[in-house]
Coordinates of C-alpha atoms and ligand atoms in Angstrom, one line a residue:
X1 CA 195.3 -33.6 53.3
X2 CA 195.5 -34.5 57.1
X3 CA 192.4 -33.8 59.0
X4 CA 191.7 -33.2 62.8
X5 CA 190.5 -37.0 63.3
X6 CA 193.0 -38.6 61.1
X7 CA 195.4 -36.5 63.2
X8 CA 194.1 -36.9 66.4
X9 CA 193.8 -41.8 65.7
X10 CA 197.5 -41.1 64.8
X11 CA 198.2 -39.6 68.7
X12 CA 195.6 -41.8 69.9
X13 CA 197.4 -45.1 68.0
X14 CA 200.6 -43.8 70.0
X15 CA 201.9 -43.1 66.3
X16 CA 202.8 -39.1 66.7
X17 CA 202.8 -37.0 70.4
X18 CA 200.6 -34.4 71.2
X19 CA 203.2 -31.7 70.7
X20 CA 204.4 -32.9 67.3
X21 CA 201.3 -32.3 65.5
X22 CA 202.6 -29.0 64.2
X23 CA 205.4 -30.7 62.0
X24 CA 202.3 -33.5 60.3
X25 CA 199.6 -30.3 60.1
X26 CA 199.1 -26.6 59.9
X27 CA 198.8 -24.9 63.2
X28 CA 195.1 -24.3 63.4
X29 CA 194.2 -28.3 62.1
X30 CA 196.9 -29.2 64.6
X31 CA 195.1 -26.9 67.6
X32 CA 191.8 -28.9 66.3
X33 CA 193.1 -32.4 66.5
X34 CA 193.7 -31.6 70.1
X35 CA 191.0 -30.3 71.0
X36 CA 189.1 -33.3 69.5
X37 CA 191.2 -35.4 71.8
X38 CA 190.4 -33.5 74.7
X39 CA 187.1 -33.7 73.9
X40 CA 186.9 -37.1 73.7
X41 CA 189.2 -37.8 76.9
X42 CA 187.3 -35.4 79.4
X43 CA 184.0 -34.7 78.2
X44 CA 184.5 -30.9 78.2
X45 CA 183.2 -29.0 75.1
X46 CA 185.9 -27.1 73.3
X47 CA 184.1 -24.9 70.8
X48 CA 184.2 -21.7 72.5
X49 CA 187.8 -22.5 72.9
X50 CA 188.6 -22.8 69.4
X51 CA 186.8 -20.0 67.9
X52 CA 189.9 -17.6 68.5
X53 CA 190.7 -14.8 66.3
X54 CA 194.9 -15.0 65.7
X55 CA 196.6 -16.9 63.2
X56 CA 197.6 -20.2 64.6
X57 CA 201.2 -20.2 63.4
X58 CA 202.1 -16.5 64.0
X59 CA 201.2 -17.3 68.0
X60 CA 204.0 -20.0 67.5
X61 CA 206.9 -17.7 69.6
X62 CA 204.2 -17.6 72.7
X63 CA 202.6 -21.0 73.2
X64 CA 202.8 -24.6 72.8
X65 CA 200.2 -27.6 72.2
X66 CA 197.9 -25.4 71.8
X67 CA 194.1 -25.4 71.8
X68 CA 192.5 -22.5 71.0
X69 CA 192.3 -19.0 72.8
X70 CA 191.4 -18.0 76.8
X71 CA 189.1 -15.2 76.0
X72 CA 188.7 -12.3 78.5
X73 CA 186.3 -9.3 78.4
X74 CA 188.2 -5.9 77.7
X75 CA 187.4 -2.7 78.5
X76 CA 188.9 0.8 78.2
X77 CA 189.5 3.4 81.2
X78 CA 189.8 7.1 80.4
X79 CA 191.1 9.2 78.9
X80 CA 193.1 9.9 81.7
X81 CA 196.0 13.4 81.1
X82 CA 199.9 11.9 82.0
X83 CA 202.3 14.6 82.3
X84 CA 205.3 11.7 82.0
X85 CA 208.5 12.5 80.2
X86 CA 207.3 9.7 77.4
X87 CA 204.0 9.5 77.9
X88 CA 202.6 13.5 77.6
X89 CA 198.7 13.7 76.2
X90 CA 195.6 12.1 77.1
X91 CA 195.6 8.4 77.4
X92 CA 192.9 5.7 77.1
X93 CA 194.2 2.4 78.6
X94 CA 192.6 -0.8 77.9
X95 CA 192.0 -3.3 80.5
X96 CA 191.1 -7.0 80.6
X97 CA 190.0 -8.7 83.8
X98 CA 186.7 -11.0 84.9
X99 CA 186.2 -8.6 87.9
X100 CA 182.6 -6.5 87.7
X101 CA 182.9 -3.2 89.2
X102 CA 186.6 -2.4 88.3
X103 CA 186.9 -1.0 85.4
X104 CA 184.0 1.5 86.9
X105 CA 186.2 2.2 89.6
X106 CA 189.1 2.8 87.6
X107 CA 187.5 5.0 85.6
X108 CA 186.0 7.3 88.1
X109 CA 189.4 7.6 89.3
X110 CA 190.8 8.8 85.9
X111 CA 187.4 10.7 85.9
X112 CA 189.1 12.5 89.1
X113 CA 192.6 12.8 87.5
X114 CA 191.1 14.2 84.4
X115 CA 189.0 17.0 86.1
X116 CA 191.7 18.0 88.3
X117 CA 194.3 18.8 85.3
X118 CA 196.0 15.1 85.0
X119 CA 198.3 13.4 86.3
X120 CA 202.4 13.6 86.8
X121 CA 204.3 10.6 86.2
X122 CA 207.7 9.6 85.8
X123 CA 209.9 6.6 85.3
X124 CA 212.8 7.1 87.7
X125 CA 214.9 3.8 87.0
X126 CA 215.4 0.9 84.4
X127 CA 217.1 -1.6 84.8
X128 CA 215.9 -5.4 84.0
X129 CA 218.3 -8.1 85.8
X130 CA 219.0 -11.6 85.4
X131 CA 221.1 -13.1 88.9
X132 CA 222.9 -16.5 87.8
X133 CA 224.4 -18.5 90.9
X134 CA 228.1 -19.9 90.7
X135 CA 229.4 -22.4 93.0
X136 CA 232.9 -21.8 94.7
X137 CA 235.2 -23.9 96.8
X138 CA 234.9 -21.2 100.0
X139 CA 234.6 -18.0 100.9
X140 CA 238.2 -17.2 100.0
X141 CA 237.3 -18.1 96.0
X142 CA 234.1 -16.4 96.6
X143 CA 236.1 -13.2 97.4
X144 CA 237.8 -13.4 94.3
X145 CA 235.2 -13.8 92.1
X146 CA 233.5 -10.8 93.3
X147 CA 236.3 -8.7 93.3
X148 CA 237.0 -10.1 89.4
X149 CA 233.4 -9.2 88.9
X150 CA 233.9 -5.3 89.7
X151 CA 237.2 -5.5 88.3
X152 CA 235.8 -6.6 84.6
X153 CA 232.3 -5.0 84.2
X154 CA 233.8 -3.5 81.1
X155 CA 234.3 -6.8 79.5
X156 CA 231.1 -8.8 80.8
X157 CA 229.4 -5.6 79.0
X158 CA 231.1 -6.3 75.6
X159 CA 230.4 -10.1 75.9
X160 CA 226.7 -9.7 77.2
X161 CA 225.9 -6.9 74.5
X162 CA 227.8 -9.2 71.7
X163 CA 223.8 -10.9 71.9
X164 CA 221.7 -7.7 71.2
X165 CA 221.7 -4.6 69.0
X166 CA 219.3 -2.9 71.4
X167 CA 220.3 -4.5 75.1
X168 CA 222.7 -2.2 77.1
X169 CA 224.6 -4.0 80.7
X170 CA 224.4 -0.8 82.9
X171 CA 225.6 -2.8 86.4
X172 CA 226.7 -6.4 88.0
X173 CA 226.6 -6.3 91.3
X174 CA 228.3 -9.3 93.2
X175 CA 226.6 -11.3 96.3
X176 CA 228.4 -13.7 98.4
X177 CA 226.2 -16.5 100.5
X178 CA 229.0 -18.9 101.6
X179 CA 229.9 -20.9 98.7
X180 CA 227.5 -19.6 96.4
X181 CA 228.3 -16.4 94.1
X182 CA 225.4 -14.5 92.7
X183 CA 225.7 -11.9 89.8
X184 CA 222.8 -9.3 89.6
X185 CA 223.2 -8.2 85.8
X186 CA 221.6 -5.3 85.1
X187 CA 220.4 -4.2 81.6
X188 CA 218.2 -1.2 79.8
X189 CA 216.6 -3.3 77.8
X190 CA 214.8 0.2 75.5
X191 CA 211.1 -0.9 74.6
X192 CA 211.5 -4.6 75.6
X193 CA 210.3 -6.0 79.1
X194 CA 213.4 -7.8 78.2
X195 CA 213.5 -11.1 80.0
X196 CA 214.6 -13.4 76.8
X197 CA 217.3 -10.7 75.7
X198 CA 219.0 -10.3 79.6
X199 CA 218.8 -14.2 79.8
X200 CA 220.6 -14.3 76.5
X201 CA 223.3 -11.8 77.1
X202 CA 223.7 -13.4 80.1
X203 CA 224.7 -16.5 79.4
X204 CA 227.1 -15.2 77.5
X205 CA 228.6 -12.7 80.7
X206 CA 228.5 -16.2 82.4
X207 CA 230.9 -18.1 79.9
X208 CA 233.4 -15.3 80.3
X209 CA 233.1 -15.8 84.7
X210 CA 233.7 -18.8 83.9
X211 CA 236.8 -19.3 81.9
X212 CA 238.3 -16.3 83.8
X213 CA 237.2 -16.9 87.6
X214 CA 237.2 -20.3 89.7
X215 CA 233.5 -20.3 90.0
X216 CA 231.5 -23.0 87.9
X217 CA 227.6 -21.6 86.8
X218 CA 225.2 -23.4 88.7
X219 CA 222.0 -21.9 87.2
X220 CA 221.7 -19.0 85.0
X221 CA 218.5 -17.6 87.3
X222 CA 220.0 -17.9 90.7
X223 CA 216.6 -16.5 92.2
X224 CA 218.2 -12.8 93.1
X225 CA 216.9 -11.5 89.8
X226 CA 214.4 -12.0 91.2
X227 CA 211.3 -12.9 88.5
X228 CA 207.7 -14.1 89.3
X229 CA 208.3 -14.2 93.2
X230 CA 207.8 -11.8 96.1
X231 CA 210.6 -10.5 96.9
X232 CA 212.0 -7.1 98.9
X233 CA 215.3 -7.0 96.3
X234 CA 212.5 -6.0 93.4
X235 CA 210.8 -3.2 95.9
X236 CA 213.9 -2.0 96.8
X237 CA 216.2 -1.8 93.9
X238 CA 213.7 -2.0 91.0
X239 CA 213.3 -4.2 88.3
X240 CA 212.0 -3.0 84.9
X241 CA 210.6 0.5 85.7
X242 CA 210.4 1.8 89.0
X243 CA 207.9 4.3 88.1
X244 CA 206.0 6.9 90.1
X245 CA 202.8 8.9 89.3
X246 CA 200.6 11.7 91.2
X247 CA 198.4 14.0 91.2
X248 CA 196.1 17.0 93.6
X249 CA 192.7 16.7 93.4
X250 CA 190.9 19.9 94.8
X251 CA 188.4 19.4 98.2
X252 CA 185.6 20.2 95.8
X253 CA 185.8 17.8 92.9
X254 CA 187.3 14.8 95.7
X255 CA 183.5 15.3 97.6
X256 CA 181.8 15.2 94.0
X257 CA 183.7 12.3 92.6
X258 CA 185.0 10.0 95.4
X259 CA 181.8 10.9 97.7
X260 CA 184.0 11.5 100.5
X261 CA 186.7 13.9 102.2
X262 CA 190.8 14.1 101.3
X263 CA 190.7 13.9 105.5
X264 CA 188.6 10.7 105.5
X265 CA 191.1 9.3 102.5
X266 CA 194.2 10.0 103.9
X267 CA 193.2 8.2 107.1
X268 CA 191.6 5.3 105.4
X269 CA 195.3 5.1 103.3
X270 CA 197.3 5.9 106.3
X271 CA 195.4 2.6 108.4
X272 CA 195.3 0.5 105.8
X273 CA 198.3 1.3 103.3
X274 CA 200.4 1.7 105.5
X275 CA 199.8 0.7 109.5
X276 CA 197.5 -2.7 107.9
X277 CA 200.5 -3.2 105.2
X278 CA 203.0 -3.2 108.0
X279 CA 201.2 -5.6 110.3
X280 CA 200.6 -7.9 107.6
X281 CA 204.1 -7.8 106.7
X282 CA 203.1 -7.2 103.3
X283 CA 205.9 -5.4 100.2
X284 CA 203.1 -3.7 98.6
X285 CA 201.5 -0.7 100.7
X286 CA 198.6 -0.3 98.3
X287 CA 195.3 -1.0 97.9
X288 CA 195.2 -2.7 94.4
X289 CA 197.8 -1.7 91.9
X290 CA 197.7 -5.2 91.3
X291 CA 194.6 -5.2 89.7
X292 CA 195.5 -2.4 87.3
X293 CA 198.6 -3.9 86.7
X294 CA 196.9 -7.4 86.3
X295 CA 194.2 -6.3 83.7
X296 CA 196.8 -4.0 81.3
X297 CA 199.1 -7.0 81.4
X298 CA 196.6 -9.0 79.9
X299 CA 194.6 -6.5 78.1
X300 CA 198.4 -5.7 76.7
X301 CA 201.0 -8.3 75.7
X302 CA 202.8 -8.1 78.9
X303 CA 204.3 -11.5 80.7
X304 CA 201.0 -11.9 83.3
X305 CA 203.5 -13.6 86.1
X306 CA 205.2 -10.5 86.4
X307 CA 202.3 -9.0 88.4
X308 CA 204.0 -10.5 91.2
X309 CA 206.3 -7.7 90.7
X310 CA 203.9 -5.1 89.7
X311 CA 202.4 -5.0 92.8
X312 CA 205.5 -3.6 94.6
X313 CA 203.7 -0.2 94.8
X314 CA 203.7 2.2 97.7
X315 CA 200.3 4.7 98.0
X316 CA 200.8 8.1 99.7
X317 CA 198.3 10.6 100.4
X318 CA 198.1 13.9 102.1
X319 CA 194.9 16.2 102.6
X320 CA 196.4 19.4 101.6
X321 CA 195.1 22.9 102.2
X322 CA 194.5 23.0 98.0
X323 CA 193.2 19.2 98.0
X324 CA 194.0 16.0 98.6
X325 CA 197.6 14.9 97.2
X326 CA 198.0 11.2 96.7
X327 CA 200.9 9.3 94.7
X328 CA 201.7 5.6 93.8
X329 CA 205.1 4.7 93.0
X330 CA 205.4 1.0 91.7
X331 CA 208.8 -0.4 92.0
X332 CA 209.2 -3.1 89.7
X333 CA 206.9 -2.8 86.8
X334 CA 208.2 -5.0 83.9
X335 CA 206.6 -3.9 80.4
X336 CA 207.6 -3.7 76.9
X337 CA 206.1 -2.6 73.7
X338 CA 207.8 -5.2 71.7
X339 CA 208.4 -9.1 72.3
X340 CA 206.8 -11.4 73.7
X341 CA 202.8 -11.3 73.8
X342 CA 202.9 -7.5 71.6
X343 CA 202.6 -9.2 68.6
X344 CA 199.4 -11.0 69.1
X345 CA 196.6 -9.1 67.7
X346 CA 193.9 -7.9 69.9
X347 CA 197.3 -6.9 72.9
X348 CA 198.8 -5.4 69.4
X349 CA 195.8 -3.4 68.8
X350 CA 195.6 -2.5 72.8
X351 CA 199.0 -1.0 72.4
X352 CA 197.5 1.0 69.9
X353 CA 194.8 2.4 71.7
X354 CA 197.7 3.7 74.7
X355 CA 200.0 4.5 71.4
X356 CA 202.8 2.9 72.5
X357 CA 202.5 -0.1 70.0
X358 CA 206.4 -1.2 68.7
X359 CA 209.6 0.1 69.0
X360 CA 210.0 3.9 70.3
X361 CA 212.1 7.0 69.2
X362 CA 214.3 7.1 71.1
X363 CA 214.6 3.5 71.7
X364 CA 213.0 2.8 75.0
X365 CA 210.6 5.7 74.9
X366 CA 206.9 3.5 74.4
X367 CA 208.0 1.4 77.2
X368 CA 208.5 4.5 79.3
X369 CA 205.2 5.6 78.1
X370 CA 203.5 2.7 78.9
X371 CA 204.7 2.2 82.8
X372 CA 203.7 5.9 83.2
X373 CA 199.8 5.3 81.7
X374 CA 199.8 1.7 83.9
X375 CA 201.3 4.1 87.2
X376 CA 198.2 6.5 86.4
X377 CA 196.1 4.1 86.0
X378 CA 197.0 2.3 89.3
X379 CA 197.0 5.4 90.7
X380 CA 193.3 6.3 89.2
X381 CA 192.2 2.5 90.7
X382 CA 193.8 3.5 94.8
X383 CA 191.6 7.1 94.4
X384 CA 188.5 5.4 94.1
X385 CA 188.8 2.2 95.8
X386 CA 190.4 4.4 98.7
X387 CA 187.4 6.8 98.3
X388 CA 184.7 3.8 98.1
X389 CA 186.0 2.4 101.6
X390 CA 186.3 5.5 103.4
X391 CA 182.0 6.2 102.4
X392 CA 181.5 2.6 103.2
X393 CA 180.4 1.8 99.3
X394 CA 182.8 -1.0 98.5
X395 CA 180.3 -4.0 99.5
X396 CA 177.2 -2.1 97.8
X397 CA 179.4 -1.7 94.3
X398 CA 180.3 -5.0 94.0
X399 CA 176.5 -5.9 95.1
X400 CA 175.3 -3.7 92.0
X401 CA 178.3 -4.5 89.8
X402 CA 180.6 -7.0 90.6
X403 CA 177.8 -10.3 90.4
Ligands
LIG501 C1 181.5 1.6 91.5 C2 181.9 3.0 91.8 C3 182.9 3.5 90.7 C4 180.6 3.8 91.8 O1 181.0 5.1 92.2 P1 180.0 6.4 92.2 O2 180.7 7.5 92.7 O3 178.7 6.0 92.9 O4 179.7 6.5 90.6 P2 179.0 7.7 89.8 O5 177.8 7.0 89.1 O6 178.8 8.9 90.7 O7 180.1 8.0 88.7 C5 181.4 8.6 89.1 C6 182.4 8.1 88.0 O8 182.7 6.7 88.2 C7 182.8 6.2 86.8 N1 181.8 5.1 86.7 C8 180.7 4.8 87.5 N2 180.1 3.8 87.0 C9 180.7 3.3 85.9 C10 180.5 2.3 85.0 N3 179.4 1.4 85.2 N4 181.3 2.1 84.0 C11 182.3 3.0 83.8 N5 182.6 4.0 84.6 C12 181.8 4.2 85.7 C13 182.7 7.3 85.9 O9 184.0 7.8 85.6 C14 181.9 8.4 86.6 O10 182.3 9.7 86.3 P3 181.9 10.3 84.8 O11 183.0 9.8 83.9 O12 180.5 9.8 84.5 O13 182.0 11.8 85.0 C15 182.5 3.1 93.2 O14 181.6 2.7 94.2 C16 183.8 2.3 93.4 O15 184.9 2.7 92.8 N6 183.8 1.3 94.2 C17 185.1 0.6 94.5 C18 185.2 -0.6 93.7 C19 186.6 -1.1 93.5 O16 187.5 -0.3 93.6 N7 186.8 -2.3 93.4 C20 188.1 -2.8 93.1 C21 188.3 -4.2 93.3 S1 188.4 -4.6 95.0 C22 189.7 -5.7 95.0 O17 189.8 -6.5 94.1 C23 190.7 -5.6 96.0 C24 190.5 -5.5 97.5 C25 189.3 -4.6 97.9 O18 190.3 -6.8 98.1 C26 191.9 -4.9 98.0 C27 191.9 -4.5 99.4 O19 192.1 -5.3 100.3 O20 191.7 -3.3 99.6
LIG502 N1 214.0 -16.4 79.1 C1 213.5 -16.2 80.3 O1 214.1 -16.6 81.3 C2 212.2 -15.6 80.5 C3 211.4 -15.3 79.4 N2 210.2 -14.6 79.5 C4 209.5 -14.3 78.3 O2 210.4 -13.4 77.6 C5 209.6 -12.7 76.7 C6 210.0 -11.2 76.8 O3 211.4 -11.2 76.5 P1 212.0 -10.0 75.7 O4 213.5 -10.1 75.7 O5 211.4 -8.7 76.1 O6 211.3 -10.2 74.2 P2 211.8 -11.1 73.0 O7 212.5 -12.3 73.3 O8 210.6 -11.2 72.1 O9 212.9 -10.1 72.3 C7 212.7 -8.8 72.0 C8 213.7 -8.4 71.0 O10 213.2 -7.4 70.2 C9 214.2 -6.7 69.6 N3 213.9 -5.3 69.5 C10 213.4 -4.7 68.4 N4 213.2 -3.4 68.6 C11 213.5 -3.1 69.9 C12 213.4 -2.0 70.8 N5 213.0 -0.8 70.4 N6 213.8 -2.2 72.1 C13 214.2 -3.3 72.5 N7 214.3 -4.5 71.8 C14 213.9 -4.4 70.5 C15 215.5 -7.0 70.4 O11 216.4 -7.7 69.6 P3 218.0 -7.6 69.8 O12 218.2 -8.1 71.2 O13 218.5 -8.4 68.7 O14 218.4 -6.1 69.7 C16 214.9 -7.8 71.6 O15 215.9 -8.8 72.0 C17 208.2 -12.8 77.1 O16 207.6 -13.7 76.2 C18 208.3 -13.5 78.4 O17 207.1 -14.3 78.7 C19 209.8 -14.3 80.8 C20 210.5 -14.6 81.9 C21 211.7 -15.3 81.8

């Protein structure tokens, strides 16, 4: 039976490649033999990265040469009430991150939301996109192929949904820069985050533009999607859920929980949000959705680039005569419930603990569920950061905490 060393001389004697150990090994001896190589090569002690808990082979779909697992601590914030149209009990959402003092804060915030009844959420669109870019001879051909576009959606739907039982093409909307035609596809892509399936059905869309349009595909992500990059078409339009959640927290329980006023709040969010936001030139008028976002991806199964996208959130707030009102909506917040990193146990289990784990009934509805818990959590995380800067507490916190 091959063993780590034998496996890692044969790599070593320029016999086999690091990334073909899988077809001489099983997975985990193969994840062994490099780590013995790295070992030897760098100096760095491995063991802590090979003691994971997943089977090898079954994480085959989600990485290559691999080594072992990147543990990171989770915790749990909540439970936190979501009034959502999928999501519509009491929530605990888990949460992975390396950063001391915020799941705390989190979780005073959902403390906040709890006592003051919970929080409303919604999603309010769905659409995942995939942009390929065509090349044409001029704007004359360009013309035509966006007019062909509008003309046909019907048929680049039956040809993108010929790749997926679940993957519906809702739009495709044409873009003209010179010579160059961009598609924005548009699927509901139900409980997936859906990347893989719109890329798929795609393609397919593509082969039909091209045997029935001048234009010639140049590359099947033409950047207007647009995935893993800032970008103001994603804040604007949406991608994956745009999803919105809020909530009133009466005067009383803000100055018990936050430590502070809804006035001083409100002015805090209005000066930074949204004036420092501005300045800065920023697309995400929030304190730190991101880092909700951030720590359910990982805590979760969700595609960790994408937080690029998740923090496209806008934070409102209002001191009210009954409270202090204060909302996040978050644009472009890609997550699904099945695919890509769901499977792997502990984000499998994670999805369990939100119950939202797998496909939904109806189709789509855990994915819903989900982007309204992460939107109340978000929201839960701008409430108490928003409340620790306005009583002059954020430095001390991550003193006592955070080191
Ligand atoms: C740290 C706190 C919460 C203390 O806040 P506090 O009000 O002194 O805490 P408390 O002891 O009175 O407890 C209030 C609630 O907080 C929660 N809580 C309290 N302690 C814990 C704990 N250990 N573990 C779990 N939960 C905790 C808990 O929910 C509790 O209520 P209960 O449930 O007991 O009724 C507060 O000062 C705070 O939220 N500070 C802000 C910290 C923060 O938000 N950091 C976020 C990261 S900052 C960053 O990454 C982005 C940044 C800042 O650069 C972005 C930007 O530019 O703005
Ligand atoms: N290809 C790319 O360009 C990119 C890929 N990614 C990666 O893509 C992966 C995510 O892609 P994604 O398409 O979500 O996942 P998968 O590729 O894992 O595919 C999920 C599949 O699950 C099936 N399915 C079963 N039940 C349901 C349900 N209830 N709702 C929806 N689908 C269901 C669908 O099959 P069927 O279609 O047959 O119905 C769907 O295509 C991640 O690993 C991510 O990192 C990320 C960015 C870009």
């Amino acid at each position: 039976m091959t063993d780590p060393s034998a496996l890692a001389d044969r790599v070593r004697d320029g016999e086999l490649r690091l990334h073909e150990l899988e077809a001489h090994a099983d997975h985990e001896t193969a994840a062994a033999a490099r780590r013995e190589l790295l070992e030897a090569e760098t100096g760095a002690d491995l063991s802590t990265v090979g003691e994971y808990a997943f089977d090898a082979e079954a994480a085959e779909p989600n990485i290559e040469n691999m080594i072992g697992g990147a543990q990171v601590p989770m915790g749990v914030v909540g439970p936190v009430p979501v009034d959502g149209e999928a999501a519509d009990e009491e929530h605990y959402l888990p949460l992975a991150t390396s950063e001391g003092a915020l799941l705390a804060s989190v979780n005073r915030g959902c403390s906040a939301i709890r006592e003051a009844g919970g929080a409303t959420a919604r999603v309010l669109k769905n659409g995942m996109t995939r942009a390929p870019v065509f090349s044409v001879a001029d704007v004359g051909e360009a013309a035509t192929v966006a007019a062909w576009t509008r003309e046909n959606v019907d048929r680049l739907a039956e040809a993108a949904e010929s790749t997926t039982s679940h993957g519906e093409l809702t739009d495709v909307t044409p873009y003209v820069v010179g010579d160059s035609v961009f598609l924005r596809f548009v699927y509901d892509t139900k409980d997936a985050m859906g990347m893989n399936m719109a890329t798929i059905a795609t393609q397919e869309a593509c082969d039909l533009v091209e045997d029935e349009t001048p234009a010639s595909l140049v590359a099947l992500s033409g950047n207007l999607c647009t995935d893993k990059k800032p970008a103001a078409i994603n804040a604007v339009e949406g991608r994956g859920r745009t999803v919105a959640a809020d909530v009133l927290i009466p005067h009383d329980q803000v100055e018990a929980k936050l430590k502070t006023t809804a006035d001083a709040i409100a002015e805090a969010n209005t000066r930074k949000n949204l004036v420092g936001s501005a300045k800065a030139g920023s697309l995400g008028f929030n304190a730190h959705a991101a880092n909700v976002v951030a720590a359910a991806f990982l805590a979760l199964g969700q595609d960790i680039a994408q937080v690029v996208e998740g923090s496209n959130a806008i934070t409102t707030v209002e001191a009210r005569e009954e409270g202090l009102y204060a909302s996040v909506t978050i644009a472009s917040l890609e997550v699904g419930t099945v695919g890509g990193g769901t499977k792997l146990p502990t984000q499998a289990e994670a999805l369990d603990v939100v119950g939202v784990r797998g496909g939904g009934d109806p189709s789509g509805s855990n994915a819903d569920a989900l982007a309204e818990v992460i939107a109340t959590g978000a929201l839960a995380g701008e409430l108490s950061l928003l409340g620790a800067l306005a009583s002059s507490h954020l430095s001390s916190a991550h003193e006592e905490l955070g080191r």
